[in-house]
JSON list of C-alpha atoms in Angstrom, two decimals:
[
{"chain": "A", "resi": 1, "resn": "MET", "atom": "CA", "xyz": [0.00, 0.00, 0.00]},
{"chain": "A", "resi": 2, "resn": "ALA", "atom": "CA", "xyz": [1.34, 3.44, -0.95]},
{"chain": "A", "resi": 3, "resn": "LEU", "atom": "CA", "xyz": [2.16, 6.01, 1.67]},
{"chain": "A", "resi": 4, "resn": "LYS", "atom": "CA", "xyz": [-0.66, 8.52, 2.17]},
{"chain": "A", "resi": 5, "resn": "VAL", "atom": "CA", "xyz": [0.38, 12.13, 2.60]},
{"chain": "A", "resi": 6, "resn": "TYR", "atom": "CA", "xyz": [-2.38, 14.49, 3.75]},
{"chain": "A", "resi": 7, "resn": "ALA", "atom": "CA", "xyz": [-1.17, 17.93, 2.74]},
{"chain": "A", "resi": 8, "resn": "ASP", "atom": "CA", "xyz": [-1.77, 21.39, 1.34]},
{"chain": "A", "resi": 9, "resn": "ARG", "atom": "CA", "xyz": [1.02, 22.67, -0.91]},
{"chain": "A", "resi": 10, "resn": "MET", "atom": "CA", "xyz": [0.53, 26.18, 0.43]},
{"chain": "A", "resi": 11, "resn": "SER", "atom": "CA", "xyz": [2.00, 24.80, 3.65]},
{"chain": "A", "resi": 12, "resn": "GLN", "atom": "CA", "xyz": [5.81, 24.75, 3.84]},
{"chain": "A", "resi": 13, "resn": "PRO", "atom": "CA", "xyz": [6.02, 21.46, 5.79]},
{"chain": "A", "resi": 14, "resn": "SER", "atom": "CA", "xyz": [3.64, 19.87, 3.28]},
{"chain": "A", "resi": 15, "resn": "ARG", "atom": "CA", "xyz": [5.79, 20.91, 0.32]},
{"chain": "A", "resi": 16, "resn": "ALA", "atom": "CA", "xyz": [8.93, 19.66, 2.06]},
{"chain": "A", "resi": 17, "resn": "VAL", "atom": "CA", "xyz": [7.50, 16.18, 2.64]},
{"chain": "A", "resi": 18, "resn": "ILE", "atom": "CA", "xyz": [6.05, 15.93, -0.89]},
{"chain": "A", "resi": 19, "resn": "LEU", "atom": "CA", "xyz": [9.30, 17.12, -2.48]},
{"chain": "A", "resi": 20, "resn": "PHE", "atom": "CA", "xyz": [11.33, 14.72, -0.34]},
{"chain": "A", "resi": 21, "resn": "CYS", "atom": "CA", "xyz": [9.15, 11.79, -1.44]},
{"chain": "A", "resi": 22, "resn": "LYS", "atom": "CA", "xyz": [9.38, 12.74, -5.12]},
{"chain": "A", "resi": 23, "resn": "VAL", "atom": "CA", "xyz": [13.14, 13.24, -5.09]},
{"chain": "A", "resi": 24, "resn": "ASN", "atom": "CA", "xyz": [13.70, 9.90, -3.35]},
{"chain": "A", "resi": 25, "resn": "GLY", "atom": "CA", "xyz": [11.26, 7.95, -5.53]},
{"chain": "A", "resi": 26, "resn": "ILE", "atom": "CA", "xyz": [8.93, 7.09, -2.63]},
{"chain": "A", "resi": 27, "resn": "ASP", "atom": "CA", "xyz": [5.54, 5.90, -3.83]},
{"chain": "A", "resi": 28, "resn": "PHE", "atom": "CA", "xyz": [2.79, 7.94, -2.18]},
{"chain": "A", "resi": 29, "resn": "GLU", "atom": "CA", "xyz": [-0.78, 9.16, -2.56]},
{"chain": "A", "resi": 30, "resn": "GLU", "atom": "CA", "xyz": [-1.27, 12.88, -2.01]},
{"chain": "A", "resi": 31, "resn": "ILE", "atom": "CA", "xyz": [-4.56, 13.83, -0.36]},
{"chain": "A", "resi": 32, "resn": "LEU", "atom": "CA", "xyz": [-5.47, 17.52, -0.25]},
{"chain": "A", "resi": 33, "resn": "VAL", "atom": "CA", "xyz": [-6.43, 19.08, 3.08]},
{"chain": "A", "resi": 34, "resn": "ASP", "atom": "CA", "xyz": [-7.40, 22.64, 2.12]},
{"chain": "A", "resi": 35, "resn": "ILE", "atom": "CA", "xyz": [-6.25, 24.81, 5.02]},
{"chain": "A", "resi": 36, "resn": "PHE", "atom": "CA", "xyz": [-7.95, 27.91, 3.57]},
{"chain": "A", "resi": 37, "resn": "LYS", "atom": "CA", "xyz": [-11.24, 26.02, 3.86]},
{"chain": "A", "resi": 38, "resn": "ASN", "atom": "CA", "xyz": [-10.33, 24.87, 7.39]},
{"chain": "A", "resi": 39, "resn": "GLN", "atom": "CA", "xyz": [-10.51, 21.23, 6.34]},
{"chain": "A", "resi": 40, "resn": "GLN", "atom": "CA", "xyz": [-7.79, 20.47, 8.92]},
{"chain": "A", "resi": 41, "resn": "PHE", "atom": "CA", "xyz": [-10.48, 20.99, 11.58]},
{"chain": "A", "resi": 42, "resn": "SER", "atom": "CA", "xyz": [-12.95, 18.50, 10.10]},
{"chain": "A", "resi": 43, "resn": "PRO", "atom": "CA", "xyz": [-13.92, 15.44, 12.16]},
{"chain": "A", "resi": 44, "resn": "GLU", "atom": "CA", "xyz": [-12.52, 13.20, 9.42]},
{"chain": "A", "resi": 45, "resn": "TYR", "atom": "CA", "xyz": [-9.08, 14.82, 9.57]},
{"chain": "A", "resi": 46, "resn": "LYS", "atom": "CA", "xyz": [-9.10, 15.01, 13.35]},
{"chain": "A", "resi": 47, "resn": "ALA", "atom": "CA", "xyz": [-9.23, 11.21, 13.35]},
{"chain": "A", "resi": 48, "resn": "ILE", "atom": "CA", "xyz": [-5.97, 11.26, 11.37]},
{"chain": "A", "resi": 49, "resn": "ASN", "atom": "CA", "xyz": [-4.23, 14.14, 13.15]},
{"chain": "A", "resi": 50, "resn": "PRO", "atom": "CA", "xyz": [-5.81, 15.42, 16.40]},
{"chain": "A", "resi": 51, "resn": "MET", "atom": "CA", "xyz": [-3.39, 18.39, 16.29]},
{"chain": "A", "resi": 52, "resn": "HIS", "atom": "CA", "xyz": [-5.17, 19.71, 13.15]},
{"chain": "A", "resi": 53, "resn": "GLN", "atom": "CA", "xyz": [-1.88, 20.31, 11.32]},
{"chain": "A", "resi": 54, "resn": "VAL", "atom": "CA", "xyz": [-0.57, 19.39, 7.88]},
{"chain": "A", "resi": 55, "resn": "PRO", "atom": "CA", "xyz": [1.08, 17.32, 6.66]},
{"chain": "A", "resi": 56, "resn": "ALA", "atom": "CA", "xyz": [0.04, 14.01, 8.17]},
{"chain": "A", "resi": 57, "resn": "ILE", "atom": "CA", "xyz": [1.46, 10.69, 7.00]},
{"chain": "A", "resi": 58, "resn": "VAL", "atom": "CA", "xyz": [-0.40, 7.40, 7.14]},
{"chain": "A", "resi": 59, "resn": "ASP", "atom": "CA", "xyz": [1.57, 4.21, 6.54]},
{"chain": "A", "resi": 60, "resn": "GLY", "atom": "CA", "xyz": [1.67, 1.14, 8.72]},
{"chain": "A", "resi": 61, "resn": "ARG", "atom": "CA", "xyz": [5.37, 0.62, 7.94]},
{"chain": "A", "resi": 62, "resn": "PHE", "atom": "CA", "xyz": [6.28, 4.34, 8.08]},
{"chain": "A", "resi": 63, "resn": "LYS", "atom": "CA", "xyz": [9.34, 4.14, 5.84]},
{"chain": "A", "resi": 64, "resn": "LEU", "atom": "CA", "xyz": [9.68, 7.87, 5.14]},
{"chain": "A", "resi": 65, "resn": "PHE", "atom": "CA", "xyz": [12.66, 8.55, 7.37]},
{"chain": "A", "resi": 66, "resn": "GLU", "atom": "CA", "xyz": [14.58, 5.45, 6.38]},
{"chain": "A", "resi": 67, "resn": "ARG", "atom": "CA", "xyz": [16.08, 7.69, 3.70]},
{"chain": "A", "resi": 68, "resn": "TYR", "atom": "CA", "xyz": [17.98, 9.65, 6.36]},
{"chain": "A", "resi": 69, "resn": "PRO", "atom": "CA", "xyz": [21.79, 9.28, 6.13]},
{"chain": "A", "resi": 70, "resn": "GLY", "atom": "CA", "xyz": [23.15, 6.06, 7.59]},
{"chain": "A", "resi": 71, "resn": "ASP", "atom": "CA", "xyz": [25.98, 8.00, 9.24]},
{"chain": "A", "resi": 72, "resn": "LEU", "atom": "CA", "xyz": [24.74, 8.60, 12.80]},
{"chain": "A", "resi": 73, "resn": "ILE", "atom": "CA", "xyz": [26.82, 11.76, 13.23]},
{"chain": "A", "resi": 74, "resn": "LYS", "atom": "CA", "xyz": [25.43, 13.29, 10.04]},
{"chain": "A", "resi": 75, "resn": "ARG", "atom": "CA", "xyz": [21.91, 12.22, 11.03]},
{"chain": "A", "resi": 76, "resn": "ALA", "atom": "CA", "xyz": [22.33, 13.94, 14.41]},
{"chain": "A", "resi": 77, "resn": "LYS", "atom": "CA", "xyz": [23.49, 17.13, 12.65]},
{"chain": "A", "resi": 78, "resn": "ILE", "atom": "CA", "xyz": [20.40, 17.05, 10.42]},
{"chain": "A", "resi": 79, "resn": "HIS", "atom": "CA", "xyz": [18.18, 16.69, 13.48]},
{"chain": "A", "resi": 80, "resn": "SER", "atom": "CA", "xyz": [19.96, 19.70, 14.99]},
{"chain": "A", "resi": 81, "resn": "VAL", "atom": "CA", "xyz": [19.27, 21.79, 11.88]},
{"chain": "A", "resi": 82, "resn": "LEU", "atom": "CA", "xyz": [15.59, 20.78, 11.85]},
{"chain": "A", "resi": 83, "resn": "ASP", "atom": "CA", "xyz": [15.17, 21.56, 15.56]},
{"chain": "A", "resi": 84, "resn": "TRP", "atom": "CA", "xyz": [16.80, 24.96, 15.01]},
{"chain": "A", "resi": 85, "resn": "HIS", "atom": "CA", "xyz": [14.59, 25.59, 11.98]},
{"chain": "A", "resi": 86, "resn": "HIS", "atom": "CA", "xyz": [11.30, 25.26, 13.86]},
{"chain": "A", "resi": 87, "resn": "ALA", "atom": "CA", "xyz": [12.41, 27.50, 16.72]},
{"chain": "A", "resi": 88, "resn": "ASN", "atom": "CA", "xyz": [13.98, 30.20, 14.53]},
{"chain": "A", "resi": 89, "resn": "LEU", "atom": "CA", "xyz": [13.65, 30.35, 10.74]},
{"chain": "A", "resi": 90, "resn": "ARG", "atom": "CA", "xyz": [10.05, 29.14, 10.69]},
{"chain": "A", "resi": 91, "resn": "ARG", "atom": "CA", "xyz": [9.00, 31.60, 13.39]},
{"chain": "A", "resi": 92, "resn": "GLY", "atom": "CA", "xyz": [10.49, 34.47, 11.43]},
{"chain": "A", "resi": 93, "resn": "SER", "atom": "CA", "xyz": [9.39, 33.52, 7.91]},
{"chain": "A", "resi": 94, "resn": "ALA", "atom": "CA", "xyz": [5.86, 32.36, 8.73]},
{"chain": "A", "resi": 95, "resn": "GLY", "atom": "CA", "xyz": [5.34, 35.22, 11.18]},
{"chain": "A", "resi": 96, "resn": "LEU", "atom": "CA", "xyz": [6.41, 37.85, 8.65]},
{"chain": "A", "resi": 97, "resn": "VAL", "atom": "CA", "xyz": [4.37, 36.51, 5.74]},
{"chain": "A", "resi": 98, "resn": "PHE", "atom": "CA", "xyz": [1.26, 36.01, 7.84]},
{"chain": "A", "resi": 99, "resn": "ASN", "atom": "CA", "xyz": [1.35, 39.41, 9.53]},
{"chain": "A", "resi": 100, "resn": "THR", "atom": "CA", "xyz": [2.29, 41.48, 6.47]},
{"chain": "A", "resi": 101, "resn": "LEU", "atom": "CA", "xyz": [0.22, 39.73, 3.82]},
{"chain": "A", "resi": 102, "resn": "LEU", "atom": "CA", "xyz": [-2.14, 36.92, 4.73]},
{"chain": "A", "resi": 103, "resn": "ALA", "atom": "CA", "xyz": [-3.68, 38.59, 7.77]},
{"chain": "A", "resi": 104, "resn": "GLN", "atom": "CA", "xyz": [-4.46, 41.79, 5.88]},
{"chain": "A", "resi": 105, "resn": "LEU", "atom": "CA", "xyz": [-5.81, 39.96, 2.83]},
{"chain": "A", "resi": 106, "resn": "ASP", "atom": "CA", "xyz": [-8.18, 38.20, 5.22]},
{"chain": "A", "resi": 107, "resn": "GLY", "atom": "CA", "xyz": [-9.20, 41.51, 6.76]},
{"chain": "A", "resi": 108, "resn": "HIS", "atom": "CA", "xyz": [-7.25, 41.17, 10.00]},
{"chain": "A", "resi": 109, "resn": "GLN", "atom": "CA", "xyz": [-5.20, 43.93, 11.58]},
{"chain": "A", "resi": 110, "resn": "SER", "atom": "CA", "xyz": [-1.42, 43.85, 11.25]},
{"chain": "A", "resi": 111, "resn": "TYR", "atom": "CA", "xyz": [0.61, 45.03, 14.24]},
{"chain": "A", "resi": 112, "resn": "PRO", "atom": "CA", "xyz": [3.93, 46.76, 13.40]},
{"chain": "A", "resi": 113, "resn": "GLN", "atom": "CA", "xyz": [5.57, 45.48, 16.58]},
{"chain": "A", "resi": 114, "resn": "VAL", "atom": "CA", "xyz": [4.75, 41.88, 15.65]},
{"chain": "A", "resi": 115, "resn": "VAL", "atom": "CA", "xyz": [5.95, 42.41, 12.07]},
{"chain": "A", "resi": 116, "resn": "ASN", "atom": "CA", "xyz": [9.22, 43.94, 13.23]},
{"chain": "A", "resi": 117, "resn": "GLN", "atom": "CA", "xyz": [9.79, 41.11, 15.68]},
{"chain": "A", "resi": 118, "resn": "ALA", "atom": "CA", "xyz": [9.15, 38.47, 13.01]},
{"chain": "A", "resi": 119, "resn": "GLU", "atom": "CA", "xyz": [11.49, 40.19, 10.55]},
{"chain": "A", "resi": 120, "resn": "GLY", "atom": "CA", "xyz": [14.17, 40.44, 13.20]},
{"chain": "A", "resi": 121, "resn": "ILE", "atom": "CA", "xyz": [13.96, 36.70, 13.87]},
{"chain": "A", "resi": 122, "resn": "LEU", "atom": "CA", "xyz": [14.04, 35.99, 10.13]},
{"chain": "A", "resi": 123, "resn": "LEU", "atom": "CA", "xyz": [17.10, 38.16, 9.46]},
{"chain": "A", "resi": 124, "resn": "LYS", "atom": "CA", "xyz": [18.95, 36.66, 12.42]},
{"chain": "A", "resi": 125, "resn": "SER", "atom": "CA", "xyz": [18.09, 33.18, 11.14]},
{"chain": "A", "resi": 126, "resn": "LEU", "atom": "CA", "xyz": [19.29, 33.96, 7.61]},
{"chain": "A", "resi": 127, "resn": "SER", "atom": "CA", "xyz": [22.53, 35.28, 9.09]},
{"chain": "A", "resi": 128, "resn": "MET", "atom": "CA", "xyz": [22.94, 32.05, 11.05]},
{"chain": "A", "resi": 129, "resn": "LEU", "atom": "CA", "xyz": [22.44, 30.07, 7.85]},
{"chain": "A", "resi": 130, "resn": "GLU", "atom": "CA", "xyz": [24.94, 32.22, 5.99]},
{"chain": "A", "resi": 131, "resn": "LYS", "atom": "CA", "xyz": [27.69, 32.16, 8.62]},
{"chain": "A", "resi": 132, "resn": "PHE", "atom": "CA", "xyz": [27.24, 28.83, 10.38]},
{"chain": "A", "resi": 133, "resn": "TRP", "atom": "CA", "xyz": [25.00, 26.17, 8.85]},
{"chain": "A", "resi": 134, "resn": "LEU", "atom": "CA", "xyz": [26.36, 26.66, 5.32]},
{"chain": "A", "resi": 135, "resn": "LYS", "atom": "CA", "xyz": [30.01, 27.16, 6.26]},
{"chain": "A", "resi": 136, "resn": "ASP", "atom": "CA", "xyz": [31.11, 23.61, 5.36]},
{"chain": "A", "resi": 137, "resn": "GLY", "atom": "CA", "xyz": [29.83, 23.23, 1.79]},
{"chain": "A", "resi": 138, "resn": "ARG", "atom": "CA", "xyz": [27.12, 23.82, -0.80]},
{"chain": "A", "resi": 139, "resn": "PHE", "atom": "CA", "xyz": [24.46, 22.12, 1.33]},
{"chain": "A", "resi": 140, "resn": "LEU", "atom": "CA", "xyz": [23.69, 21.93, 5.04]},
{"chain": "A", "resi": 141, "resn": "VAL", "atom": "CA", "xyz": [26.00, 19.90, 7.31]},
{"chain": "A", "resi": 142, "resn": "GLY", "atom": "CA", "xyz": [28.55, 19.72, 4.49]},
{"chain": "A", "resi": 143, "resn": "GLY", "atom": "CA", "xyz": [26.51, 17.43, 2.27]},
{"chain": "A", "resi": 144, "resn": "SER", "atom": "CA", "xyz": [27.22, 16.97, -1.44]},
{"chain": "A", "resi": 145, "resn": "GLN", "atom": "CA", "xyz": [23.48, 16.59, -2.10]},
{"chain": "A", "resi": 146, "resn": "PRO", "atom": "CA", "xyz": [20.49, 18.19, -0.37]},
{"chain": "A", "resi": 147, "resn": "SER", "atom": "CA", "xyz": [19.09, 16.33, 2.64]},
{"chain": "A", "resi": 148, "resn": "ILE", "atom": "CA", "xyz": [15.64, 16.56, 4.20]},
{"chain": "A", "resi": 149, "resn": "ALA", "atom": "CA", "xyz": [17.07, 19.53, 6.15]},
{"chain": "A", "resi": 150, "resn": "ASP", "atom": "CA", "xyz": [17.95, 21.45, 2.97]},
{"chain": "A", "resi": 151, "resn": "ILE", "atom": "CA", "xyz": [14.57, 20.68, 1.45]},
{"chain": "A", "resi": 152, "resn": "SER", "atom": "CA", "xyz": [12.67, 21.69, 4.57]},
{"chain": "A", "resi": 153, "resn": "LEU", "atom": "CA", "xyz": [14.49, 25.00, 5.06]},
{"chain": "A", "resi": 154, "resn": "VAL", "atom": "CA", "xyz": [14.45, 26.01, 1.40]},
{"chain": "A", "resi": 155, "resn": "CYS", "atom": "CA", "xyz": [10.71, 25.30, 1.21]},
{"chain": "A", "resi": 156, "resn": "GLU", "atom": "CA", "xyz": [10.33, 27.55, 4.27]},
{"chain": "A", "resi": 157, "resn": "ILE", "atom": "CA", "xyz": [12.21, 30.43, 2.68]},
{"chain": "A", "resi": 158, "resn": "MET", "atom": "CA", "xyz": [10.14, 30.05, -0.50]},
{"chain": "A", "resi": 159, "resn": "GLN", "atom": "CA", "xyz": [7.18, 31.45, 1.47]},
{"chain": "A", "resi": 160, "resn": "LEU", "atom": "CA", "xyz": [8.83, 34.84, 0.93]},
{"chain": "A", "resi": 161, "resn": "GLU", "atom": "CA", "xyz": [7.81, 34.56, -2.74]},
{"chain": "A", "resi": 162, "resn": "LEU", "atom": "CA", "xyz": [4.36, 35.66, -1.57]},
{"chain": "A", "resi": 163, "resn": "LEU", "atom": "CA", "xyz": [5.75, 39.08, -0.69]},
{"chain": "A", "resi": 164, "resn": "SER", "atom": "CA", "xyz": [6.46, 41.72, -3.29]},
{"chain": "A", "resi": 165, "resn": "GLU", "atom": "CA", "xyz": [9.59, 41.17, -5.35]},
{"chain": "A", "resi": 166, "resn": "LYS", "atom": "CA", "xyz": [11.09, 44.30, -3.80]},
{"chain": "A", "resi": 167, "resn": "GLU", "atom": "CA", "xyz": [10.54, 43.08, -0.24]},
{"chain": "A", "resi": 168, "resn": "ARG", "atom": "CA", "xyz": [11.76, 39.58, -0.98]},
{"chain": "A", "resi": 169, "resn": "ASP", "atom": "CA", "xyz": [14.98, 40.93, -2.53]},
{"chain": "A", "resi": 170, "resn": "ARG", "atom": "CA", "xyz": [15.49, 43.36, 0.35]},
{"chain": "A", "resi": 171, "resn": "ILE", "atom": "CA", "xyz": [15.36, 40.51, 2.83]},
{"chain": "A", "resi": 172, "resn": "LEU", "atom": "CA", "xyz": [17.36, 37.88, 0.93]},
{"chain": "A", "resi": 173, "resn": "GLY", "atom": "CA", "xyz": [19.73, 40.12, -1.03]},
{"chain": "A", "resi": 174, "resn": "PRO", "atom": "CA", "xyz": [22.42, 40.54, 1.66]},
{"chain": "A", "resi": 175, "resn": "PHE", "atom": "CA", "xyz": [22.77, 36.78, 2.12]},
{"chain": "A", "resi": 176, "resn": "LYS", "atom": "CA", "xyz": [24.64, 35.71, -1.04]},
{"chain": "A", "resi": 177, "resn": "LYS", "atom": "CA", "xyz": [25.50, 32.22, 0.22]},
{"chain": "A", "resi": 178, "resn": "VAL", "atom": "CA", "xyz": [21.88, 31.55, 1.18]},
{"chain": "A", "resi": 179, "resn": "VAL", "atom": "CA", "xyz": [20.64, 32.70, -2.22]},
{"chain": "A", "resi": 180, "resn": "GLN", "atom": "CA", "xyz": [23.15, 30.39, -3.98]},
{"chain": "A", "resi": 181, "resn": "TRP", "atom": "CA", "xyz": [22.19, 27.49, -1.69]},
{"chain": "A", "resi": 182, "resn": "ILE", "atom": "CA", "xyz": [18.52, 27.96, -2.59]},
{"chain": "A", "resi": 183, "resn": "GLU", "atom": "CA", "xyz": [19.40, 27.88, -6.28]},
{"chain": "A", "resi": 184, "resn": "ASP", "atom": "CA", "xyz": [21.61, 24.79, -5.82]},
{"chain": "A", "resi": 185, "resn": "THR", "atom": "CA", "xyz": [18.78, 23.00, -4.01]},
{"chain": "A", "resi": 186, "resn": "LYS", "atom": "CA", "xyz": [16.33, 23.88, -6.79]},
{"chain": "A", "resi": 187, "resn": "ILE", "atom": "CA", "xyz": [18.70, 22.46, -9.40]},
{"chain": "A", "resi": 188, "resn": "ALA", "atom": "CA", "xyz": [19.43, 19.31, -7.40]},
{"chain": "A", "resi": 189, "resn": "THR", "atom": "CA", "xyz": [15.72, 18.57, -6.91]},
{"chain": "A", "resi": 190, "resn": "ALA", "atom": "CA", "xyz": [14.57, 19.49, -10.44]},
{"chain": "A", "resi": 191, "resn": "PRO", "atom": "CA", "xyz": [12.09, 18.99, -12.02]},
{"chain": "A", "resi": 192, "resn": "HIS", "atom": "CA", "xyz": [10.14, 18.26, -8.85]},
{"chain": "A", "resi": 193, "resn": "PHE", "atom": "CA", "xyz": [10.93, 21.55, -7.11]},
{"chain": "A", "resi": 194, "resn": "ASP", "atom": "CA", "xyz": [9.00, 23.82, -9.49]},
{"chain": "A", "resi": 195, "resn": "GLU", "atom": "CA", "xyz": [6.14, 21.32, -9.81]},
{"chain": "A", "resi": 196, "resn": "VAL", "atom": "CA", "xyz": [5.68, 21.09, -6.03]},
{"chain": "A", "resi": 197, "resn": "HIS", "atom": "CA", "xyz": [5.83, 24.89, -5.69]},
{"chain": "A", "resi": 198, "resn": "GLY", "atom": "CA", "xyz": [3.37, 25.50, -8.52]},
{"chain": "A", "resi": 199, "resn": "VAL", "atom": "CA", "xyz": [0.56, 26.20, -6.06]},
{"chain": "A", "resi": 200, "resn": "LEU", "atom": "CA", "xyz": [2.71, 28.78, -4.28]},
{"chain": "A", "resi": 201, "resn": "PHE", "atom": "CA", "xyz": [3.63, 30.52, -7.55]},
{"chain": "A", "resi": 202, "resn": "ASN", "atom": "CA", "xyz": [-0.05, 30.65, -8.57]},
{"chain": "A", "resi": 203, "resn": "ALA", "atom": "CA", "xyz": [-0.94, 32.12, -5.18]},
{"chain": "A", "resi": 204, "resn": "GLN", "atom": "CA", "xyz": [1.79, 34.71, -5.65]},
{"chain": "A", "resi": 205, "resn": "LYS", "atom": "CA", "xyz": [0.09, 35.88, -8.86]},
{"chain": "A", "resi": 206, "resn": "ARG", "atom": "CA", "xyz": [-3.32, 36.04, -7.18]},
{"chain": "A", "resi": 207, "resn": "PHE", "atom": "CA", "xyz": [-1.97, 37.97, -4.19]},
{"chain": "A", "resi": 208, "resn": "ARG", "atom": "CA", "xyz": [-0.16, 40.44, -6.45]},
{"chain": "A", "resi": 209, "resn": "GLU", "atom": "CA", "xyz": [-3.44, 41.06, -8.28]},
{"chain": "A", "resi": 210, "resn": "ARG", "atom": "CA", "xyz": [-5.28, 41.62, -5.01]},
{"chain": "A", "resi": 211, "resn": "MET", "atom": "CA", "xyz": [-2.56, 44.03, -3.87]},
{"chain": "A", "resi": 212, "resn": "LYS", "atom": "CA", "xyz": [-3.37, 46.22, -6.88]},
{"chain": "A", "resi": 213, "resn": "THR", "atom": "CA", "xyz": [-6.85, 46.75, -5.45]},
{"chain": "A", "resi": 214, "resn": "LYS", "atom": "CA", "xyz": [-5.51, 47.36, -1.91]},
{"chain": "A", "resi": 215, "resn": "PRO", "atom": "CA", "xyz": [-3.07, 50.30, -2.17]},
{"chain": "A", "resi": 216, "resn": "GLU", "atom": "CA", "xyz": [-2.67, 50.42, 1.62]},
{"chain": "A", "resi": 217, "resn": "LEU", "atom": "CA", "xyz": [-1.43, 46.82, 1.59]},
{"chain": "A", "resi": 218, "resn": "LYS", "atom": "CA", "xyz": [0.89, 47.41, -1.37]},
{"chain": "A", "resi": 219, "resn": "ALA", "atom": "CA", "xyz": [2.47, 50.32, 0.47]},
{"chain": "A", "resi": 220, "resn": "LYS", "atom": "CA", "xyz": [3.40, 48.01, 3.36]},
{"chain": "A", "resi": 221, "resn": "LEU", "atom": "CA", "xyz": [4.94, 45.43, 1.05]}
]
């Protein structure tokens, strides 16, 4: 029986898992859980994931993480990167995009203090990537090919594509090594990378169109 991945490609963790499966040739069935329709809160999905989060993976054998490196030291380093990611990069990236774009498009108020805090966390995280995590090679933890850590973090940073091109470049521009690492990861995971991010690119176009009708939002982005 194929692995079942319950996901929404607008979600960074969902894209990371889907991309990882595709790159590693893992047979899986993708089942959409539309987070913009709050399907993650449905009784049916609650039976799968009581935490109401995507992605969720259903497989009696659960072979997904058997593709981690066999080297225990390298595996431990990857776990360290992923732990750091959730406490730092994800907080900054998701917090910034939500509070500068998604919240306002949904009619919610954006608080400058929260935006500034999220951007500060994001910039500090990008600096950490530039100076520490990427110091040993093209990919994280000195790998010659992208690991689940590279895929997860690059998918996170891709959320910035939802911002205006000017804002995205302002944030990423100073971090030349990070920008090159993103490009290297895209190339190494082609053609799956662009296909998995297709939903995000389509959303980018829709959001840019909506920004044209909301001059106050465009001014903040």
